[in-house]
Tab-separated table of C-alpha atoms in Angstrom:
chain	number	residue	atom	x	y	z
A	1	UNK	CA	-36.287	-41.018	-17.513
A	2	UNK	CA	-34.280	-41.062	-14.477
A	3	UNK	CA	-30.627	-40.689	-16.256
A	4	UNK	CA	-32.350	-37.305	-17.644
A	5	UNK	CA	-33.139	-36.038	-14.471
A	6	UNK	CA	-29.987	-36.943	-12.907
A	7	UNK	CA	-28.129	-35.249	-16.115
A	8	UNK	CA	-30.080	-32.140	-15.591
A	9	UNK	CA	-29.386	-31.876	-12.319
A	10	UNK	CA	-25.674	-32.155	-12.630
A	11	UNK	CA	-25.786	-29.212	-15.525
A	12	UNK	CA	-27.746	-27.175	-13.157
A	13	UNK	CA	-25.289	-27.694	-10.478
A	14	UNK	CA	-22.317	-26.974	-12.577
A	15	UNK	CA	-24.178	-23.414	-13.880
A	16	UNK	CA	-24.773	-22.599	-10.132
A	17	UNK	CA	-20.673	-23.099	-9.301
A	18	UNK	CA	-19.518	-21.727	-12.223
A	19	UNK	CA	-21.828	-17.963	-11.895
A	20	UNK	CA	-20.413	-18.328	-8.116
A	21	UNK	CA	-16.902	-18.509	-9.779
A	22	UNK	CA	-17.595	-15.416	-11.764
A	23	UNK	CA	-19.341	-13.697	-8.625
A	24	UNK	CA	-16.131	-14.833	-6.845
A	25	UNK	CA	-13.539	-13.333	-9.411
A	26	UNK	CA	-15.591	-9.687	-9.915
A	27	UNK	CA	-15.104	-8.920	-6.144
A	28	UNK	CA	-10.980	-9.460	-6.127
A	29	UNK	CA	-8.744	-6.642	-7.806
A	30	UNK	CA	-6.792	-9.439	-9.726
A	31	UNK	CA	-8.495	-11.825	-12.034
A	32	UNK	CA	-7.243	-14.292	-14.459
A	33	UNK	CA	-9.449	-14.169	-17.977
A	34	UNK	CA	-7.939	-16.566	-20.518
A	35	UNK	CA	-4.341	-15.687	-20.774
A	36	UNK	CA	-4.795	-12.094	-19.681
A	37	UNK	CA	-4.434	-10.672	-16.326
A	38	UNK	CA	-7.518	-7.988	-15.406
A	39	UNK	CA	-5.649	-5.441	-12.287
A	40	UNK	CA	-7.600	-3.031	-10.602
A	41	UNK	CA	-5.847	-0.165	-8.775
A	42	UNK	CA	-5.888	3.088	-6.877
A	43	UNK	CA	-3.265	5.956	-6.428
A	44	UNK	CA	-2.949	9.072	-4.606
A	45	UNK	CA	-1.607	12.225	-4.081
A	46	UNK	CA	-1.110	14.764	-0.960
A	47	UNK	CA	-0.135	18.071	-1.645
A	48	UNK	CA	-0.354	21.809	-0.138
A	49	UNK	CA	-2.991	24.373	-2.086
A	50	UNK	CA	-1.006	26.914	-3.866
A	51	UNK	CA	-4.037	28.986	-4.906
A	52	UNK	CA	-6.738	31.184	-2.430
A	53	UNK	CA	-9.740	31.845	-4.418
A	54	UNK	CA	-12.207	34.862	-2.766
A	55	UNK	CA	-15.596	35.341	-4.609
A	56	UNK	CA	-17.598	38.223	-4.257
A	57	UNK	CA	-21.154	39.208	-5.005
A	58	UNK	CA	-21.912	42.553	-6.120
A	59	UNK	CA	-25.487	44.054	-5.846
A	60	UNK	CA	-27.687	47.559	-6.017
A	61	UNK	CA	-31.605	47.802	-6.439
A	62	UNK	CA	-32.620	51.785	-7.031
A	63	UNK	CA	-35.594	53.082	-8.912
A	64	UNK	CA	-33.313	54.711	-11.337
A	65	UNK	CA	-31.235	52.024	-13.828
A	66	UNK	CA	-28.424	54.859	-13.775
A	67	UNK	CA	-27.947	54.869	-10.283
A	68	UNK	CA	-28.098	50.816	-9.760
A	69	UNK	CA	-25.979	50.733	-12.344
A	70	UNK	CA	-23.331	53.301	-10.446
A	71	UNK	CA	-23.840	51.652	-7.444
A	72	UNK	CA	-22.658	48.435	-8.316
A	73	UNK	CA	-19.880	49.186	-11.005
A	74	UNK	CA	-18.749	51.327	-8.158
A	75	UNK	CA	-18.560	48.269	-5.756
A	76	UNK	CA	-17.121	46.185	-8.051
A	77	UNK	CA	-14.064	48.624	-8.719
A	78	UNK	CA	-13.494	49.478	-5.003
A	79	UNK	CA	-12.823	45.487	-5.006
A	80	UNK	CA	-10.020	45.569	-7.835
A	81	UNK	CA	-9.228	49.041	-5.764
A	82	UNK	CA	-8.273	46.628	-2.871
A	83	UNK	CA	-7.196	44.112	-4.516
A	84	UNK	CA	-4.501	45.791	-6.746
A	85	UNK	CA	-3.280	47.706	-3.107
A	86	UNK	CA	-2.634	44.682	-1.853
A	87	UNK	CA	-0.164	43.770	-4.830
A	88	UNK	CA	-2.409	41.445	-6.854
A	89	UNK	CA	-1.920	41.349	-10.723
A	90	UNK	CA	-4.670	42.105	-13.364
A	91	UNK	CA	-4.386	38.408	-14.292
A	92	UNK	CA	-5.036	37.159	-10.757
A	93	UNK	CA	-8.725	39.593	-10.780
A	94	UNK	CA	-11.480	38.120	-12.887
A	95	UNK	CA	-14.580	40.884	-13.298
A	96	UNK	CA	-17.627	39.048	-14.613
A	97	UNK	CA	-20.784	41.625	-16.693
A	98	UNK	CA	-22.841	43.352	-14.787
A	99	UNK	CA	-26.392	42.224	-14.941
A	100	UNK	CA	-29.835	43.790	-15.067
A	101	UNK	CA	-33.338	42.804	-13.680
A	102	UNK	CA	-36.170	44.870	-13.896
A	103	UNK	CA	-39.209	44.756	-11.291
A	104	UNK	CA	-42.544	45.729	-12.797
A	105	UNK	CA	-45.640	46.103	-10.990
A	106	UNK	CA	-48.187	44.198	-12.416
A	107	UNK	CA	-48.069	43.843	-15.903
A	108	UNK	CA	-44.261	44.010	-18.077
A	109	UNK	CA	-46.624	46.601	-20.206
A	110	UNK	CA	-46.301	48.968	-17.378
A	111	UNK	CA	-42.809	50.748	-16.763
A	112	UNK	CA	-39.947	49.357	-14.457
A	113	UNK	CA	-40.672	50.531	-10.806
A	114	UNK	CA	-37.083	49.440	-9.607
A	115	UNK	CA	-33.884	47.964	-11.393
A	116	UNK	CA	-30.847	45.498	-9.616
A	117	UNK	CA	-28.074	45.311	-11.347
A	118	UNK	CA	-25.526	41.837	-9.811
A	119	UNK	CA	-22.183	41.211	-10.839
A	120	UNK	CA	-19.082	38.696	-9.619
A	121	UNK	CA	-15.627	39.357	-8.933
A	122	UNK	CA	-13.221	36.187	-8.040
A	123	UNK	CA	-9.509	37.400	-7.084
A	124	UNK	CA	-6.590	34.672	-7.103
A	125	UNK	CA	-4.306	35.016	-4.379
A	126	UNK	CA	-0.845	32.986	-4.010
A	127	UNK	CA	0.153	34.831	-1.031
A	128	UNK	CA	-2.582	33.136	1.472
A	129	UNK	CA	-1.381	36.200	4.237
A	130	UNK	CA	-3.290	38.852	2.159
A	131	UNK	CA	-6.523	36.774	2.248
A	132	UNK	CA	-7.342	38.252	5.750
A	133	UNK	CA	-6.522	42.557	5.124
A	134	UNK	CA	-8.048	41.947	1.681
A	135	UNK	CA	-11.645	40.613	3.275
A	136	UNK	CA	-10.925	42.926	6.228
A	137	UNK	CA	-10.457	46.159	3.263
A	138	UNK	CA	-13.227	45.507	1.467
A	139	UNK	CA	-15.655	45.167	4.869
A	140	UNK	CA	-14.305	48.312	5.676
A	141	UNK	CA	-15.686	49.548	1.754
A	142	UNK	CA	-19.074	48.469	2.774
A	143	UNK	CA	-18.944	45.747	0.715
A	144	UNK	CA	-20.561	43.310	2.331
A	145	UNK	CA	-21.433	40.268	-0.643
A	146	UNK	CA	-18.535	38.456	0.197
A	147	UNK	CA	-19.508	34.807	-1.191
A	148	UNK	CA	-16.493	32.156	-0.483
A	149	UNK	CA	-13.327	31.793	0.216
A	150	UNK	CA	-11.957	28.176	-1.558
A	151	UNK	CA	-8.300	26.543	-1.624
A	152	UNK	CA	-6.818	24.859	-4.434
A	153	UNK	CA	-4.102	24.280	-6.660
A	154	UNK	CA	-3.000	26.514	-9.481
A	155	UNK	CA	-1.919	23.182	-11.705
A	156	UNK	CA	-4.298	20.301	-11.023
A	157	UNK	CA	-3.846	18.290	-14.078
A	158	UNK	CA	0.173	17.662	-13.072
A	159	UNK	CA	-1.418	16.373	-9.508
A	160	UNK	CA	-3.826	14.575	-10.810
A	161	UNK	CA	-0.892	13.065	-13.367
A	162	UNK	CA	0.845	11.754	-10.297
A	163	UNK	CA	-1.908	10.479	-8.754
A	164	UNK	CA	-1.928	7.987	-11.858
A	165	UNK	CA	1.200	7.520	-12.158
A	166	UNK	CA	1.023	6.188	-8.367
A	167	UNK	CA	-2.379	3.780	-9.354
A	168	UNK	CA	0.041	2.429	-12.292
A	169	UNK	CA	2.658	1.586	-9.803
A	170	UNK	CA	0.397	-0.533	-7.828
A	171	UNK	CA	-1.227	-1.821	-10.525
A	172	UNK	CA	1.715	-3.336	-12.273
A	173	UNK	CA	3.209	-4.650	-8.580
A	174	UNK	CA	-0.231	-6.315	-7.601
A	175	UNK	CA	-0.004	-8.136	-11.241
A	176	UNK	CA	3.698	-9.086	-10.895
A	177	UNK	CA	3.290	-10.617	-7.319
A	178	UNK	CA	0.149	-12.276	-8.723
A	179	UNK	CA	2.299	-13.995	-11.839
A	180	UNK	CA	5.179	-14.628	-9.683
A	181	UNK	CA	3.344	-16.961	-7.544
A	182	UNK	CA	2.777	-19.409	-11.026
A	183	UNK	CA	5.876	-18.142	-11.965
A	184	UNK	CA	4.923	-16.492	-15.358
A	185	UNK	CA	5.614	-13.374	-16.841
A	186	UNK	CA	3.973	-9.941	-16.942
A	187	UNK	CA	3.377	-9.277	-21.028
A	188	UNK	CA	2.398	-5.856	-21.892
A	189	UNK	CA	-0.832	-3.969	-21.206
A	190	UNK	CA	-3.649	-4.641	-23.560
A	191	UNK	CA	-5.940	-2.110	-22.347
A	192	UNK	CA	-6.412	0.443	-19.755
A	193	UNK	CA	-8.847	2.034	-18.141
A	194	UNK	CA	-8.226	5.499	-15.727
A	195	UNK	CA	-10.636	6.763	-14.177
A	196	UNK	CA	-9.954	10.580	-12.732
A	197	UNK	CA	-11.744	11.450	-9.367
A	198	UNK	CA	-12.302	15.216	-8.249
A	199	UNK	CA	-10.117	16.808	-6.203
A	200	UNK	CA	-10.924	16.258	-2.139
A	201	UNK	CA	-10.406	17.740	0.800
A	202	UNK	CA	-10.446	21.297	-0.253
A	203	UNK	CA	-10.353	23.906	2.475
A	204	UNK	CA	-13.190	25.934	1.215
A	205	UNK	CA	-15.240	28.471	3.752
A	206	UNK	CA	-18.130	29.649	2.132
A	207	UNK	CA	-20.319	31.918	2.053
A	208	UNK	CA	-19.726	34.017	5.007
A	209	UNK	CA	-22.643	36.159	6.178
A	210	UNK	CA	-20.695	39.768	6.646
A	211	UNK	CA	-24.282	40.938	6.675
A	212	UNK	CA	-23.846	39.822	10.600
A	213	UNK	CA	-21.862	42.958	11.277
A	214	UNK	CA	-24.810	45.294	10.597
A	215	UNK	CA	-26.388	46.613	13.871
A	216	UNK	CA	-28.416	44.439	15.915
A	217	UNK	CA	-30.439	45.125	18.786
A	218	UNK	CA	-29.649	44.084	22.892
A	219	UNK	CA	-32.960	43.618	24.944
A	220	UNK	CA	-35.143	42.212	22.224
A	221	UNK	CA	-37.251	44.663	20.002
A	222	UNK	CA	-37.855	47.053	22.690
A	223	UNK	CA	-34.110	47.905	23.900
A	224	UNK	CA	-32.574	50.944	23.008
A	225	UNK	CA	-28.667	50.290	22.718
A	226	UNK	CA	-27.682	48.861	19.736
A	227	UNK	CA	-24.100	46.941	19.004
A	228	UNK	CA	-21.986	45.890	16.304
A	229	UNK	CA	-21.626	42.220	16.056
A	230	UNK	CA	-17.662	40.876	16.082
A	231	UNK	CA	-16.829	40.220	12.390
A	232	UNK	CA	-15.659	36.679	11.039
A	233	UNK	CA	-12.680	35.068	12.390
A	234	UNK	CA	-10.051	35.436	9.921
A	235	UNK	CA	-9.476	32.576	7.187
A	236	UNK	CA	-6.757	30.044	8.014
A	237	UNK	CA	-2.969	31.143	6.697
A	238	UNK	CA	-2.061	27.357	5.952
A	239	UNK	CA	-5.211	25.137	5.189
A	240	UNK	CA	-5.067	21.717	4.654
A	241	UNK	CA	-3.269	19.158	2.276
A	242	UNK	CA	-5.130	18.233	-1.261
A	243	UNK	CA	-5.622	14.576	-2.052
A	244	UNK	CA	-6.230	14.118	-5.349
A	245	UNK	CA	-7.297	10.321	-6.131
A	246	UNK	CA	-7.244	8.204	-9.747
A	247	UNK	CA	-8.471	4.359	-10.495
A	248	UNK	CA	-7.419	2.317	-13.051
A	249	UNK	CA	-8.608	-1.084	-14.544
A	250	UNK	CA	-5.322	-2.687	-16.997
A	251	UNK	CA	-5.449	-6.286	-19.019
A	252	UNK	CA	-2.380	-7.588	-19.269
A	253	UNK	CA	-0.665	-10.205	-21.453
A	254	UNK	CA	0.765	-13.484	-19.944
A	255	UNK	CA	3.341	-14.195	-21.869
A	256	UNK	CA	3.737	-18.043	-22.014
């Protein structure tokens, strides 16, 4: 009776150690699994935005669906108006539909009382210089919807193929100074596993209330001089650097 306990209590001492082994092994990027060698890596890559991207909201609420509908195709084409004096192509201004809501009073059976027709117009601008007059044109328009103003890059998959290319590189280094120290041999890669992260660090300013500049009043509710409030400061010329990061998990062979 007592060899039994004393055998079960070995067994349950070896299960302890060996799921602290394992515990042990899933917390280091290396690990040795049979004869393969399990790497986990991460790269990077820093680059400049090459893209400005300015989003506007179009918008009109009348009584008449003719004349909300005016209103804000006639918003939306001052925009490209601006836009296209500033030298932008046709490819570099995207135009989304115009929209329609109806407001009813009380029930739908009853006719429309009032109509607002929305729309969205994004413009693509290489030349970050023309962000400012363009924002600075279309406040002078009266159009005051302007939603965001967001940095990028015009070719993110060829970033984010260097950032992988750079998590490759230290994957295969970490698993040939890990080999080297038994002094064996890096096989091939069995298996791979990338994992793509968004893009961060994005200079984006957004939504900028130009709503601000309308008149507001000095000595509370009761004054009688009125003022224009100072418009937005003007979006940076040269933002900051992209990092685009990537992760990836590779077996590889020992060779023996």
């Amino acid at each position: 009776m007592k060899s039994i306990r004393r055998f079960a209590f070995w067994v349950s001492i070896f299960l302890v150690s060996c799921v602290m082994a394992i515990k042990g092994q899933q917390n280091q990027q290396v690990k040795f699994v049979a004869d393969t060698l399990i790497v986990e890596a991460e790269g990077t890559y820093e680059t400049d935005p090459d893209v400005a991207e300015l989003a506007f909201d179009v918008s009109a609420q009348e009584k008449e669906l003719k004349s909300a509908y005016g209103k804000a195709a006639q918003s939306m084409r001052t925009i490209v108006d601006v836009a296209e004096k500033n030298g932008l192509s046709k490819d570099a201004i995207q135009t989304g539909i115009l929209t329609i809501t109806p407001f009813y009073e009380g029930s739908r059976n009853r006719r429309a009382r009032s109509f607002r027709v929305e729309g969205h117009v994004v413009l693509k601008i290489q030349d970050f210089s023309k962000a400012g007059p363009i924002i600075d044109d279309t406040v002078q328009e009266g159009i005051v919807d302007f939603r965001s103003l967001k940095y990028s890059l015009a070719n993110e998959e060829a970033a984010k193929k260097k950032a992988v290319a750079d998590a490759m590189q230290r994957a295969l280094g970490r698993a040939t100074v890990a080999l080297e120290q038994s002094r064996q041999k890096l096989g091939t890669a069995r298996f791979v596993n990338l994992e793509g992260r968004n893009l961060a660090g994005i200079s984006e300013i957004q939504t900028l209330d130009l709503l601000s500049i309308a008149e507001v009043t000095e000595g509370g509710y009761f004054g009688a001089r009125k003022k224009v409030a100072p418009p937005p400061p003007p979006p940076p010329v040269q933002p900051g650097k992209i990092t685009i990061t990537a992760s990836v998990q590779c077996v590889f062979q020992i060779e023996k």
